[in-house]
Amino acid sequence: MQIIGASWLWVCDPNFSILKDSALLIQEGRIAQVGDYARLVDSHPKAPSVFYPHCVLMPALINPHVHFEFSNQQNSFVYGSFEAWLTSVIQQRNQVLRHAHKSIQQAIAQQLKSGVASVGAISSYGLDRTLLANSPLRVVFFDELIGASTPIEPTLHAFQERHALSLQHKSPTFTPAIAIHAPYSVHKDLAKRVLSTLQSPVISAHFLESQAELEWIEQQKGWFAHFYKDILGVPHPKPLYHSVAEFLDLFKNQRLLLVHGLFASKEHLKYAKKTAQLTLISCPRSNRLLSGQILDLTPLEKLGIPFSIATDGKSSNYNLNFLEELRTALFAYQAPLEELAIQLVLGATWHAAWALGLNNGSLQTGKLADLAIFNFKGKGTPADALHWLLHAQKAKALYVGGELAI
Ligand code: MCF
Ligand code: FE
């Protein structure tokens, strides 16, 4: 049992409640009580207690979409067009993936330093599995399925083997899950076989990240025809799905993270929301570098679709600093400033926890004691979120399941 308190406590519930001079009573890695610091100490005199003055105590942040395996990438991939980027990935990825060990460890350290305790890690090859399983991070580990060719069996068996290795690491801080790479790269029979034979508590998929992807599915033409013919050597390529809806039907009633969605129409989003338990994951720096666009939040707001921010991987970013990613979103997205800052904080806590199916992301009784503490002289008003976001550089302390991680 321990008591952790601070000058300001951000509950990170949908009302963005702020408590002054408050604390958490922590028992067996969970929040047992939330209340006034002095009163909690009085009523539990034997519990060790710590108070962080001039600080904010909030749920540890959650980065729901990272490709750790590409942490070595600096200037091997081409930016400025999604098409040029994807071509360069096909050509250069082997050299980028080599000797990635040290840079993966640095990327993990960068998460912790930015106050991130939970990640949604997209793993294409399993190179990051043991490093993540042995790290202090709470990880939802998405083995990513990719494969457009038939017969599907060789890819299916290789994936089953990769996922079986992940299942061996299953623990309270390591949840194996499945990612379907994208509509342009995963054969529907393969996706269906994987999703019907393997359980996944949550599914992640890249979705309508480029105009070319939309044109390929909806009009069966454009750059992807050239990509399949000339780069992958497929003689008569056809899209792998008849429509966007057919891709989304793979995920009926599942907890689903759709990543990017830059070229999704309101109709696509409406259908996705109806079909699955949806969260939209937006990666503003990756989107700027690859597709040259920033997500429009208006349709999400109109449809009541929750969103969270993520860094993506160094495959499409210059670092994995989650606080910098949130700040980029603050400057790039069109929305009233103070309210946007609150929504970005809630996206990184409350909504991201729901998206990944984690019992954290909010300082409420029963939640896991995954906590971040930052230096911050607040005023206790809603504008605090904005001022914190503008200046936050690194966490002063980070707890995962009540244990100090940094
Ligand atoms: O989210 C970005 C851009 N969209 C698609 N894929 C990736 C991203 N960052 C890394 N990737 C990986 C993906 O997991 O790049 C490869 C896959 O391994 C592209 S397809 C060969
Ligand atoms: Fe990605």
PDB file of N, CA, C and O and ligand atoms in Angstrom, residues 65-67 85 122 144 181 204-206 209 259-260 283 286 290 311-313 315-316, ligand 2:
ATOM      1  N   HIS A  65       0.125   3.554 -31.405  1.00  0.00           N
ATOM      2  CA  HIS A  65       0.569   2.993 -32.694  1.00  0.00           C
ATOM      3  C   HIS A  65       2.038   3.347 -32.939  1.00  0.00           C
ATOM      4  O   HIS A  65       2.369   4.475 -33.316  1.00  0.00           O
ATOM      5  N   VAL A  66       2.922   2.376 -32.708  1.00  0.00           N
ATOM      6  CA  VAL A  66       4.366   2.564 -32.925  1.00  0.00           C
ATOM      7  C   VAL A  66       4.930   1.326 -33.622  1.00  0.00           C
ATOM      8  O   VAL A  66       4.621   0.208 -33.228  1.00  0.00           O
ATOM      9  N   HIS A  67       5.801   1.559 -34.618  1.00  0.00           N
ATOM     10  CA  HIS A  67       6.547   0.442 -35.220  1.00  0.00           C
ATOM     11  C   HIS A  67       7.973   0.511 -34.661  1.00  0.00           C
ATOM     12  O   HIS A  67       8.822   1.217 -35.227  1.00  0.00           O
ATOM     13  N   TRP A  85       7.321   6.827 -50.762  1.00  0.00           N
ATOM     14  CA  TRP A  85       7.704   6.233 -49.467  1.00  0.00           C
ATOM     15  C   TRP A  85       7.563   4.718 -49.518  1.00  0.00           C
ATOM     16  O   TRP A  85       8.485   3.989 -49.159  1.00  0.00           O
ATOM     17  N   ILE A 122       3.256  -2.196 -33.217  1.00  0.00           N
ATOM     18  CA  ILE A 122       2.974  -2.951 -34.440  1.00  0.00           C
ATOM     19  C   ILE A 122       4.261  -3.665 -34.840  1.00  0.00           C
ATOM     20  O   ILE A 122       5.272  -3.028 -35.125  1.00  0.00           O
ATOM     21  N   GLU A 144       1.674  -8.118 -36.978  1.00  0.00           N
ATOM     22  CA  GLU A 144       1.042  -7.552 -38.167  1.00  0.00           C
ATOM     23  C   GLU A 144       1.005  -8.556 -39.315  1.00  0.00           C
ATOM     24  O   GLU A 144       2.040  -9.089 -39.720  1.00  0.00           O
ATOM     25  N   HIS A 181      -2.409  -5.336 -41.902  1.00  0.00           N
ATOM     26  CA  HIS A 181      -1.620  -4.166 -42.318  1.00  0.00           C
ATOM     27  C   HIS A 181      -2.451  -3.081 -42.987  1.00  0.00           C
ATOM     28  O   HIS A 181      -2.505  -1.956 -42.499  1.00  0.00           O
ATOM     29  N   SER A 204      -5.811  -3.762 -35.039  1.00  0.00           N
ATOM     30  CA  SER A 204      -5.358  -2.487 -35.582  1.00  0.00           C
ATOM     31  C   SER A 204      -5.176  -2.627 -37.088  1.00  0.00           C
ATOM     32  O   SER A 204      -4.766  -3.692 -37.570  1.00  0.00           O
ATOM     33  N   ALA A 205      -5.495  -1.571 -37.829  1.00  0.00           N
ATOM     34  CA  ALA A 205      -5.273  -1.605 -39.285  1.00  0.00           C
ATOM     35  C   ALA A 205      -4.958  -0.209 -39.802  1.00  0.00           C
ATOM     36  O   ALA A 205      -5.600   0.767 -39.392  1.00  0.00           O
ATOM     37  N   HIS A 206      -3.966  -0.115 -40.710  1.00  0.00           N
ATOM     38  CA  HIS A 206      -3.757   1.136 -41.446  1.00  0.00           C
ATOM     39  C   HIS A 206      -4.928   1.279 -42.411  1.00  0.00           C
ATOM     40  O   HIS A 206      -5.354   0.297 -43.028  1.00  0.00           O
ATOM     41  N   GLU A 209      -4.818   5.821 -46.053  1.00  0.00           N
ATOM     42  CA  GLU A 209      -3.747   6.772 -45.744  1.00  0.00           C
ATOM     43  C   GLU A 209      -3.394   7.628 -46.961  1.00  0.00           C
ATOM     44  O   GLU A 209      -2.797   8.697 -46.817  1.00  0.00           O
ATOM     45  N   VAL A 259      -5.993   3.340 -38.310  1.00  0.00           N
ATOM     46  CA  VAL A 259      -4.876   4.277 -38.234  1.00  0.00           C
ATOM     47  C   VAL A 259      -4.814   5.118 -39.513  1.00  0.00           C
ATOM     48  O   VAL A 259      -4.880   4.570 -40.617  1.00  0.00           O
ATOM     49  N   HIS A 260      -4.736   6.406 -39.362  1.00  0.00           N
ATOM     50  CA  HIS A 260      -4.624   7.444 -40.404  1.00  0.00           C
ATOM     51  C   HIS A 260      -5.994   7.932 -40.876  1.00  0.00           C
ATOM     52  O   HIS A 260      -6.390   9.034 -40.498  1.00  0.00           O
ATOM     53  N   CYS A 283      -1.714  10.181 -36.791  1.00  0.00           N
ATOM     54  CA  CYS A 283      -0.259  10.336 -36.631  1.00  0.00           C
ATOM     55  C   CYS A 283       0.161  11.560 -37.440  1.00  0.00           C
ATOM     56  O   CYS A 283       0.573  11.427 -38.606  1.00  0.00           O
ATOM     57  N   SER A 286       3.748  11.746 -39.216  1.00  0.00           N
ATOM     58  CA  SER A 286       3.823  10.736 -40.272  1.00  0.00           C
ATOM     59  C   SER A 286       2.968  11.167 -41.465  1.00  0.00           C
ATOM     60  O   SER A 286       3.397  11.072 -42.626  1.00  0.00           O
ATOM     61  N   LEU A 290       4.390  11.704 -45.277  1.00  0.00           N
ATOM     62  CA  LEU A 290       4.045  10.740 -46.337  1.00  0.00           C
ATOM     63  C   LEU A 290       2.975  11.280 -47.275  1.00  0.00           C
ATOM     64  O   LEU A 290       3.158  11.328 -48.469  1.00  0.00           O
ATOM     65  N   THR A 311       2.622   8.209 -32.527  1.00  0.00           N
ATOM     66  CA  THR A 311       3.826   8.658 -33.233  1.00  0.00           C
ATOM     67  C   THR A 311       4.065   7.924 -34.546  1.00  0.00           C
ATOM     68  O   THR A 311       4.853   8.378 -35.361  1.00  0.00           O
ATOM     69  N   ASP A 312       3.401   6.739 -34.741  1.00  0.00           N
ATOM     70  CA  ASP A 312       3.802   5.841 -35.828  1.00  0.00           C
ATOM     71  C   ASP A 312       5.248   5.416 -35.547  1.00  0.00           C
ATOM     72  O   ASP A 312       5.714   5.558 -34.412  1.00  0.00           O
ATOM     73  N   GLY A 313       5.972   4.905 -36.535  1.00  0.00           N
ATOM     74  CA  GLY A 313       7.358   4.483 -36.268  1.00  0.00           C
ATOM     75  C   GLY A 313       8.358   5.479 -36.829  1.00  0.00           C
ATOM     76  O   GLY A 313       7.962   6.426 -37.526  1.00  0.00           O
ATOM     77  N   SER A 315       9.974   4.859 -39.166  1.00  0.00           N
ATOM     78  CA  SER A 315       9.777   4.639 -40.597  1.00  0.00           C
ATOM     79  C   SER A 315       9.137   5.866 -41.232  1.00  0.00           C
ATOM     80  O   SER A 315       9.270   6.088 -42.439  1.00  0.00           O
ATOM     81  N   SER A 316       8.409   6.656 -40.450  1.00  0.00           N
ATOM     82  CA  SER A 316       7.724   7.831 -41.003  1.00  0.00           C
ATOM     83  C   SER A 316       7.719   8.967 -39.979  1.00  0.00           C
ATOM     84  O   SER A 316       6.735   9.703 -39.865  1.00  0.00           O
TER      85      SER A 316
HETATM   86 FE    FE B   2       1.922   2.711 -38.981  1.00  0.00          FE
END
